[in-house]
Amino acid sequence: MKTDAFALRHIGPRENDLQHMLNTIGAESIEQLIYETLPDDIRLKAPLNLEPALTEYEFLNHIQQLGNKNKVFKSYIGLGYHPAIVPAAIQRNVFENPGWYTAYTPYQAEIAQGRLEALLNYQTTVIELSGMEIANASLLDEGTAAAEAMALLFDVRTRDQKKNNVNKFFVSEEILPQTLSVLQTRSTPIGVELVVGNHEDFAFGADFFGAILQYPGKYGQVFDYAGFISKANTNEIKVAVAADILSLVKLTSPGEMGAAVVVGTTQRFGIPMGYGGPHAAFFATKEEYKRSMPGRIIGVTVDTNGNRALRMALQTREQHIKREKATSNICTAQVLLAVMAGMYAVYHGPKGLEYIADKVHASAVTTAEALNQLGVYQTNTAFFDTIVVKADAVKVKAIAERNEFNFYYIDNDTIAIAFNETTSISDINTILAIFAEAAGKETVTVTALATQINYPQGLNRTSTFLTHEVFNKHHSETALMRYIKKLERKDLALNHSMISLGSCTMKLNAAAEMLPLSMPNWNNIHPFAPIEQAAGYQTMLKKLEEQLNVVTGFAGTTLQPNSGAQGEYAGLMVIRAYHQSRGDHHRNIALIPASAHGTNPASAALAGMKIIVTKTTEEGNIDVEDLRAKAIEHKDNLSCLMVTYPSTHGVYEASIIEITKLIHENGGQVYMDGANMNAQVGLTNPATIGADVCHLNLHKTFAIPHGGGGPGVGPICVAEHLVPFLPTNPVIPTGGETAITAISAAPWGSALVCLISYGYITMLGAEGLTNATKYAILNANYIKARLSGHYDTLYSGEMGRAAHEMILECRPFKEKGIEVTDIAKRLMDYGFHAPTVSFPVAGTLMIEPTESENLEELDRFCDAMIAIRKEIEAATAEEKNNVLKNAPHTLAMLTTDTWDFPYTRQEAAFPLEYISDNKFWPSVRRVDDAYGDRNLICSCAPIEAYMEN
Ligand SMILES: *Cc1c(COP(=O)(O)O)cnc(C)c1O
């Protein structure tokens, strides 16, 4: 046996555990187990056609060599992406630290106080720089954030009688091109009409509900929008502003000008460009729109003892609850990147940020002046970091590329140069030399940065920001390192124990998959760099697309969507375009089973579809007769079925082929939600079950870490007939021949983290991938077997097997006064993160162990669940003072002098022996959600200004 095979590292159970596990399950072999689990008619007959697996060492060499094909030029392209200095302390302690990147979305607040605090810092930074009242904890990118702003303004317009039937949205022609494309995609299906124009000519017509401006404009001109916004507000037209976060350090904030929403990216706050992403987009608005705000909001509340605690606020706004009434489908966001950007603000503080912003501005001013001396004229009358010069673009481009510099070439004689944090005097002199050479002149040399200001006096920011202590005390590396560690210790991540989140597939994020993200020849490339400079990326992305085609059985893939929900939306838009290409403009009905994830109906609503919910049988399967009736009833207008496979009930429905056939017979397409792809890879695939398109959550099945709630990558894979409609990008074309407009801002979405999935597939190969699926099924069935007799499993396949996950029935415990939440909180005392709570069935737990967990860990988890079951047995509905209701137990509780609970301290915190060896202490007692929702505070509490020195 090859002991250096990556599969042996990725897959948890050891060969000599296998027999014991199979005995427990009651299966003769893995093959027999799989046979009893997966319907035979959908089983693949041949192994996946992939290249032989590489070892970790081989992969890292390969990725190093491929990286050398990327040419890392100095980037002055701008357009929303800038080189940034990732502080080494943040790179090492957050970005490269599994304590941060393997955490789950902070639904279990008591064991997530660290990242919740980091996100509160992020929100505070956004609120104060934008001048708004509330902010969320990140969106996917600036383009989609702008689209969310449009959707919010469209949604809230009905609060104003006069605007009820108004559908026009003004878009300044200064908007970034990729943002415009995303707005186009999002506007049409929901019935918004975009009107693009010059904001100075806008007539504030009564038929407009909103507008969006870019601040500074796409090529750097700084406009004073105060007059526009005030006039718009008088005319009840709400204004969103897409703003550059660094410029807000120096310029009057859009909030102070009266904006209703401010969006943008925090990429230049210490996040690598990564050929397009991932980066955290920000979204800030007014308190009055809090219920319409997309995404997750971190808020302050109290715990059982009245101590300050954080948690995700106002969750009833989210798509899980709103389903087809949702105006946003955002689920996975960009938490890890938001944490990093927030830490960047913590580390630099207001003075450090000001220093950086001043330096960037001074670099632009200095260069503009020196170019002027060369006779190269600059045309922006006011600017922060980007200048526009008149010169022969063809000549300049050739010389610039020889010097390894990229500018943005607007047309043949107009060039934009965007300055950034990394610009040095020497870089400025190179830029001058390039332009001098193009003009055939002697160059001029600068030795110091200019000090004058080149934006309007009236826009000089006068309001203070980041005065809270947290932004003013962690400025030495020791202080920052300890602050990051202090927060990390409050959070339970995969580096502590199994996180068995059903549907979310929290598997190993292997170090060898992660290492390439830190390599400079991968992370420092601008998404709009000339494509030939990104040869390494182009090869890697193409290979990944091909690998995903093989895995899904489909013909084409786009990597553009940067979350699963974004993929759903992309897939539905592709289906929409396909129907329209055949003249079927009326096909707009989406059939969605009741058990679907909330993002499914939300995405369908965004794609302008009418949602019809189909029934589920008692066995948890799609009710085929109900589906047939509805498909036939709506056959003239049927657009598609959205189906998750295996179902969210953890079962491979035997009738899937019949179901997909039925949809096709009635003129519809089949969209498969691929969140459960971990139960398919190598055994079956979406093409085989009859789907036309699916999304994959690369952050579930394909090993991208959850990052505490993002980043994600949600590519869609499509059958041949849908390939022409895959989305493009307005700057670097991608996609099919009759491509739809952009789904997200960057041509290949969050390209940097695609390296992880590429590594996962390349190192596992066909056999490793297939074994991963088999072991995921084995581990799930092992847990099912061990818990049987203690907990009922809600649904099973026809031969009694679970797929890769299972739902545990917890509703009967209500008789004992125990809710499923009590079990979730009690698991913390046992050192475990709860499985998925109340999805897809309220009052249940959905467990998915994944293939990465070993037998010892599965046993510890089962021991904990069984011990909790005994505690439930001992509970009574009358007595609320018990070990479950009081869970989780903190160290502070345990070490008080008086202990007046009706159980011992040991029963509270060390109920099983294994715990004392590796105790995890929740840092707060149970949080009070209702209190926090009544008193929404989503920034660091304002305190007296605390400044260093
Ligand atoms: C996770 C999940 C989604 C949404 O994916 P995101 O990446 O969070 O947007 C959709 N459907 C199912 C079944 C899921 O588990």
mmCIF file of C-alpha atoms in Angstrom, residues 474-670:
data_model
loop_
_atom_site.group_PDB
_atom_site.id
_atom_site.type_symbol
_atom_site.label_atom_id
_atom_site.label_comp_id
_atom_site.label_asym_id
_atom_site.label_seq_id
_atom_site.Cartn_x
_atom_site.Cartn_y
_atom_site.Cartn_z
ATOM 1 C CA HIS A 474 -3.711 46.198 19.718
ATOM 2 C CA HIS A 475 -1.061 47.951 17.679
ATOM 3 C CA SER A 476 2.015 45.959 18.643
ATOM 4 C CA GLU A 477 2.282 42.476 17.155
ATOM 5 C CA THR A 478 2.373 40.876 20.579
ATOM 6 C CA ALA A 479 -0.835 42.659 21.499
ATOM 7 C CA LEU A 480 -2.548 41.714 18.242
ATOM 8 C CA MET A 481 -1.357 38.103 18.385
ATOM 9 C CA ARG A 482 -2.759 37.728 21.903
ATOM 10 C CA TYR A 483 -6.002 39.451 20.994
ATOM 11 C CA ILE A 484 -6.478 37.076 18.043
ATOM 12 C CA LYS A 485 -5.640 34.113 20.284
ATOM 13 C CA LYS A 486 -8.019 35.318 22.976
ATOM 14 C CA LEU A 487 -10.843 35.391 20.465
ATOM 15 C CA GLU A 488 -9.831 32.111 18.866
ATOM 16 C CA ARG A 489 -9.967 30.347 22.240
ATOM 17 C CA LYS A 490 -13.641 31.231 22.572
ATOM 18 C CA ASP A 491 -14.505 29.426 19.360
ATOM 19 C CA LEU A 492 -14.973 25.773 18.679
ATOM 20 C CA ALA A 493 -13.643 24.867 15.242
ATOM 21 C CA LEU A 494 -12.701 21.637 13.464
ATOM 22 C CA ASN A 495 -9.288 21.724 15.118
ATOM 23 C CA HIS A 496 -11.041 20.913 18.399
ATOM 24 C CA SER A 497 -13.701 18.362 17.477
ATOM 25 C CA MET A 498 -16.122 17.065 14.880
ATOM 26 C CA ILE A 499 -18.715 19.523 13.612
ATOM 27 C CA SER A 500 -21.367 17.185 12.305
ATOM 28 C CA LEU A 501 -23.508 19.712 10.521
ATOM 29 C CA GLY A 502 -25.995 17.975 8.299
ATOM 30 C CA SER A 503 -26.103 19.420 4.787
ATOM 31 C CA CYS A 504 -23.018 21.550 5.495
ATOM 32 C CA THR A 505 -20.344 18.861 5.118
ATOM 33 C CA MET A 506 -17.682 20.019 7.549
ATOM 34 C CA LYS A 507 -14.831 17.821 6.343
ATOM 35 C CA LEU A 508 -11.075 18.122 6.566
ATOM 36 C CA ASN A 509 -9.601 21.225 4.950
ATOM 37 C CA ALA A 510 -6.169 19.764 4.427
ATOM 38 C CA ALA A 511 -3.077 21.877 4.979
ATOM 39 C CA ALA A 512 -1.683 20.893 1.595
ATOM 40 C CA GLU A 513 -4.861 22.215 -0.019
ATOM 41 C CA MET A 514 -4.546 25.476 1.910
ATOM 42 C CA LEU A 515 -0.841 26.211 1.503
ATOM 43 C CA PRO A 516 -1.030 27.507 -2.098
ATOM 44 C CA LEU A 517 -3.325 30.348 -0.978
ATOM 45 C CA SER A 518 -0.353 31.985 0.687
ATOM 46 C CA MET A 519 1.873 31.790 -2.370
ATOM 47 C CA PRO A 520 2.478 35.254 -3.847
ATOM 48 C CA ASN A 521 2.295 34.052 -7.423
ATOM 49 C CA TRP A 522 -1.272 32.948 -6.759
ATOM 50 C CA ASN A 523 -2.661 35.587 -4.459
ATOM 51 C CA ASN A 524 -1.357 38.852 -5.934
ATOM 52 C CA ILE A 525 -3.069 38.873 -9.324
ATOM 53 C CA HIS A 526 -5.729 41.368 -10.342
ATOM 54 C CA PRO A 527 -8.857 39.751 -11.835
ATOM 55 C CA PHE A 528 -8.675 42.044 -14.867
ATOM 56 C CA ALA A 529 -4.969 41.491 -15.513
ATOM 57 C CA PRO A 530 -4.348 40.533 -19.170
ATOM 58 C CA ILE A 531 -5.266 36.888 -19.438
ATOM 59 C CA GLU A 532 -1.828 35.832 -20.709
ATOM 60 C CA GLN A 533 -0.327 36.985 -17.385
ATOM 61 C CA ALA A 534 -2.545 34.510 -15.573
ATOM 62 C CA ALA A 535 -1.549 31.372 -17.454
ATOM 63 C CA GLY A 536 -1.178 29.377 -14.237
ATOM 64 C CA TYR A 537 -4.634 30.386 -13.114
ATOM 65 C CA GLN A 538 -6.132 29.716 -16.525
ATOM 66 C CA THR A 539 -4.722 26.191 -16.497
ATOM 67 C CA MET A 540 -5.814 25.506 -12.927
ATOM 68 C CA LEU A 541 -9.333 26.892 -13.400
ATOM 69 C CA LYS A 542 -9.792 25.008 -16.651
ATOM 70 C CA LYS A 543 -8.620 21.769 -15.074
ATOM 71 C CA LEU A 544 -10.931 22.281 -12.135
ATOM 72 C CA GLU A 545 -13.847 22.934 -14.485
ATOM 73 C CA GLU A 546 -13.007 19.725 -16.324
ATOM 74 C CA GLN A 547 -12.728 17.783 -13.083
ATOM 75 C CA LEU A 548 -16.145 19.065 -12.023
ATOM 76 C CA ASN A 549 -17.563 18.135 -15.433
ATOM 77 C CA VAL A 550 -16.295 14.604 -14.890
ATOM 78 C CA VAL A 551 -17.653 14.423 -11.343
ATOM 79 C CA THR A 552 -21.113 15.689 -12.335
ATOM 80 C CA GLY A 553 -21.288 14.034 -15.755
ATOM 81 C CA PHE A 554 -22.014 17.404 -17.338
ATOM 82 C CA ALA A 555 -20.564 19.302 -20.310
ATOM 83 C CA GLY A 556 -19.712 22.720 -18.914
ATOM 84 C CA THR A 557 -18.970 24.556 -15.683
ATOM 85 C CA THR A 558 -18.761 28.160 -14.554
ATOM 86 C CA LEU A 559 -16.829 28.980 -11.412
ATOM 87 C CA GLN A 560 -18.274 32.467 -11.183
ATOM 88 C CA PRO A 561 -20.905 32.109 -8.428
ATOM 89 C CA ASN A 562 -19.314 32.651 -5.040
ATOM 90 C CA SER A 563 -21.743 30.731 -2.873
ATOM 91 C CA GLY A 564 -24.168 27.858 -3.201
ATOM 92 C CA ALA A 565 -27.184 30.165 -3.240
ATOM 93 C CA GLN A 566 -25.470 32.273 -5.879
ATOM 94 C CA GLY A 567 -25.065 29.067 -7.899
ATOM 95 C CA GLU A 568 -28.768 28.299 -7.552
ATOM 96 C CA TYR A 569 -29.580 31.736 -8.853
ATOM 97 C CA ALA A 570 -27.059 31.367 -11.692
ATOM 98 C CA GLY A 571 -28.524 27.978 -12.638
ATOM 99 C CA LEU A 572 -32.066 29.302 -12.684
ATOM 100 C CA MET A 573 -31.018 32.299 -14.770
ATOM 101 C CA VAL A 574 -29.378 29.915 -17.233
ATOM 102 C CA ILE A 575 -32.586 27.861 -17.382
ATOM 103 C CA ARG A 576 -34.539 31.083 -17.904
ATOM 104 C CA ALA A 577 -32.246 32.104 -20.766
ATOM 105 C CA TYR A 578 -32.599 28.645 -22.322
ATOM 106 C CA HIS A 579 -36.401 28.799 -22.286
ATOM 107 C CA GLN A 580 -36.323 32.318 -23.674
ATOM 108 C CA SER A 581 -33.980 31.277 -26.473
ATOM 109 C CA ARG A 582 -36.694 28.863 -27.571
ATOM 110 C CA GLY A 583 -39.380 31.509 -27.412
ATOM 111 C CA ASP A 584 -40.726 30.120 -24.138
ATOM 112 C CA HIS A 585 -40.806 33.443 -22.302
ATOM 113 C CA HIS A 586 -43.786 32.331 -20.295
ATOM 114 C CA ARG A 587 -42.046 29.367 -18.617
ATOM 115 C CA ASN A 588 -41.656 30.738 -15.126
ATOM 116 C CA ILE A 589 -42.964 28.142 -12.684
ATOM 117 C CA ALA A 590 -40.524 26.453 -10.338
ATOM 118 C CA LEU A 591 -41.666 23.338 -8.498
ATOM 119 C CA ILE A 592 -39.884 23.053 -5.172
ATOM 120 C CA PRO A 593 -40.389 20.260 -2.624
ATOM 121 C CA ALA A 594 -41.415 21.367 0.855
ATOM 122 C CA SER A 595 -38.192 19.957 2.287
ATOM 123 C CA ALA A 596 -35.945 22.221 0.176
ATOM 124 C CA HIS A 597 -33.363 24.506 1.712
ATOM 125 C CA GLY A 598 -34.625 28.077 2.126
ATOM 126 C CA THR A 599 -32.240 29.395 -0.480
ATOM 127 C CA ASN A 600 -34.041 27.363 -3.193
ATOM 128 C CA PRO A 601 -37.308 29.319 -3.120
ATOM 129 C CA ALA A 602 -35.399 32.534 -2.411
ATOM 130 C CA SER A 603 -33.234 32.034 -5.498
ATOM 131 C CA ALA A 604 -36.275 31.187 -7.589
ATOM 132 C CA ALA A 605 -37.926 34.414 -6.438
ATOM 133 C CA LEU A 606 -34.816 36.367 -7.428
ATOM 134 C CA ALA A 607 -34.924 34.719 -10.850
ATOM 135 C CA GLY A 608 -38.490 35.982 -11.253
ATOM 136 C CA MET A 609 -40.084 32.570 -10.909
ATOM 137 C CA LYS A 610 -43.402 31.626 -9.438
ATOM 138 C CA ILE A 611 -42.946 28.974 -6.786
ATOM 139 C CA ILE A 612 -45.199 25.975 -6.350
ATOM 140 C CA VAL A 613 -44.401 23.827 -3.355
ATOM 141 C CA THR A 614 -44.795 20.087 -3.756
ATOM 142 C CA LYS A 615 -45.604 17.635 -0.988
ATOM 143 C CA THR A 616 -43.424 15.183 0.850
ATOM 144 C CA THR A 617 -44.600 11.688 1.761
ATOM 145 C CA GLU A 618 -44.505 10.326 5.283
ATOM 146 C CA GLU A 619 -41.341 8.445 4.389
ATOM 147 C CA GLY A 620 -39.693 11.759 3.614
ATOM 148 C CA ASN A 621 -39.661 11.342 -0.134
ATOM 149 C CA ILE A 622 -41.026 13.609 -2.824
ATOM 150 C CA ASP A 623 -44.715 12.786 -3.263
ATOM 151 C CA VAL A 624 -44.480 11.674 -6.876
ATOM 152 C CA GLU A 625 -48.238 11.766 -7.450
ATOM 153 C CA ASP A 626 -48.495 15.307 -6.154
ATOM 154 C CA LEU A 627 -45.504 16.269 -8.279
ATOM 155 C CA ARG A 628 -47.029 14.618 -11.345
ATOM 156 C CA ALA A 629 -50.305 16.424 -10.842
ATOM 157 C CA LYS A 630 -48.579 19.780 -10.482
ATOM 158 C CA ALA A 631 -46.176 19.217 -13.371
ATOM 159 C CA ILE A 632 -49.087 18.363 -15.637
ATOM 160 C CA GLU A 633 -51.269 21.176 -14.369
ATOM 161 C CA HIS A 634 -48.505 23.702 -15.071
ATOM 162 C CA LYS A 635 -46.964 22.025 -18.084
ATOM 163 C CA ASP A 636 -47.454 25.061 -20.328
ATOM 164 C CA ASN A 637 -45.603 27.350 -17.972
ATOM 165 C CA LEU A 638 -43.259 24.951 -16.232
ATOM 166 C CA SER A 639 -39.721 26.262 -15.979
ATOM 167 C CA CYS A 640 -38.093 23.767 -13.677
ATOM 168 C CA LEU A 641 -37.987 21.520 -10.660
ATOM 169 C CA MET A 642 -35.462 22.248 -7.923
ATOM 170 C CA VAL A 643 -34.471 19.022 -6.265
ATOM 171 C CA THR A 644 -31.808 18.153 -3.720
ATOM 172 C CA TYR A 645 -30.202 14.741 -4.140
ATOM 173 C CA PRO A 646 -29.872 12.794 -1.953
ATOM 174 C CA SER A 647 -32.768 14.667 -0.418
ATOM 175 C CA THR A 648 -32.372 16.935 2.570
ATOM 176 C CA HIS A 649 -33.955 14.035 4.463
ATOM 177 C CA GLY A 650 -30.771 12.070 3.956
ATOM 178 C CA VAL A 651 -32.215 9.502 1.552
ATOM 179 C CA TYR A 652 -31.463 8.559 -2.040
ATOM 180 C CA GLU A 653 -34.932 8.660 -3.455
ATOM 181 C CA ALA A 654 -35.449 5.562 -5.553
ATOM 182 C CA SER A 655 -37.873 7.347 -7.843
ATOM 183 C CA ILE A 656 -35.484 10.098 -8.881
ATOM 184 C CA ILE A 657 -35.248 8.963 -12.501
ATOM 185 C CA GLU A 658 -39.019 8.871 -12.752
ATOM 186 C CA ILE A 659 -39.177 12.345 -11.218
ATOM 187 C CA THR A 660 -36.701 13.965 -13.586
ATOM 188 C CA LYS A 661 -38.332 12.254 -16.564
ATOM 189 C CA LEU A 662 -41.697 13.598 -15.509
ATOM 190 C CA ILE A 663 -40.377 17.151 -15.452
ATOM 191 C CA HIS A 664 -38.791 16.827 -18.878
ATOM 192 C CA GLU A 665 -41.979 15.379 -20.332
ATOM 193 C CA ASN A 666 -43.774 18.468 -19.206
ATOM 194 C CA GLY A 667 -41.329 20.905 -20.721
ATOM 195 C CA GLY A 668 -39.343 21.711 -17.602
ATOM 196 C CA GLN A 669 -35.670 21.589 -16.734
ATOM 197 C CA VAL A 670 -34.265 19.910 -13.645
#
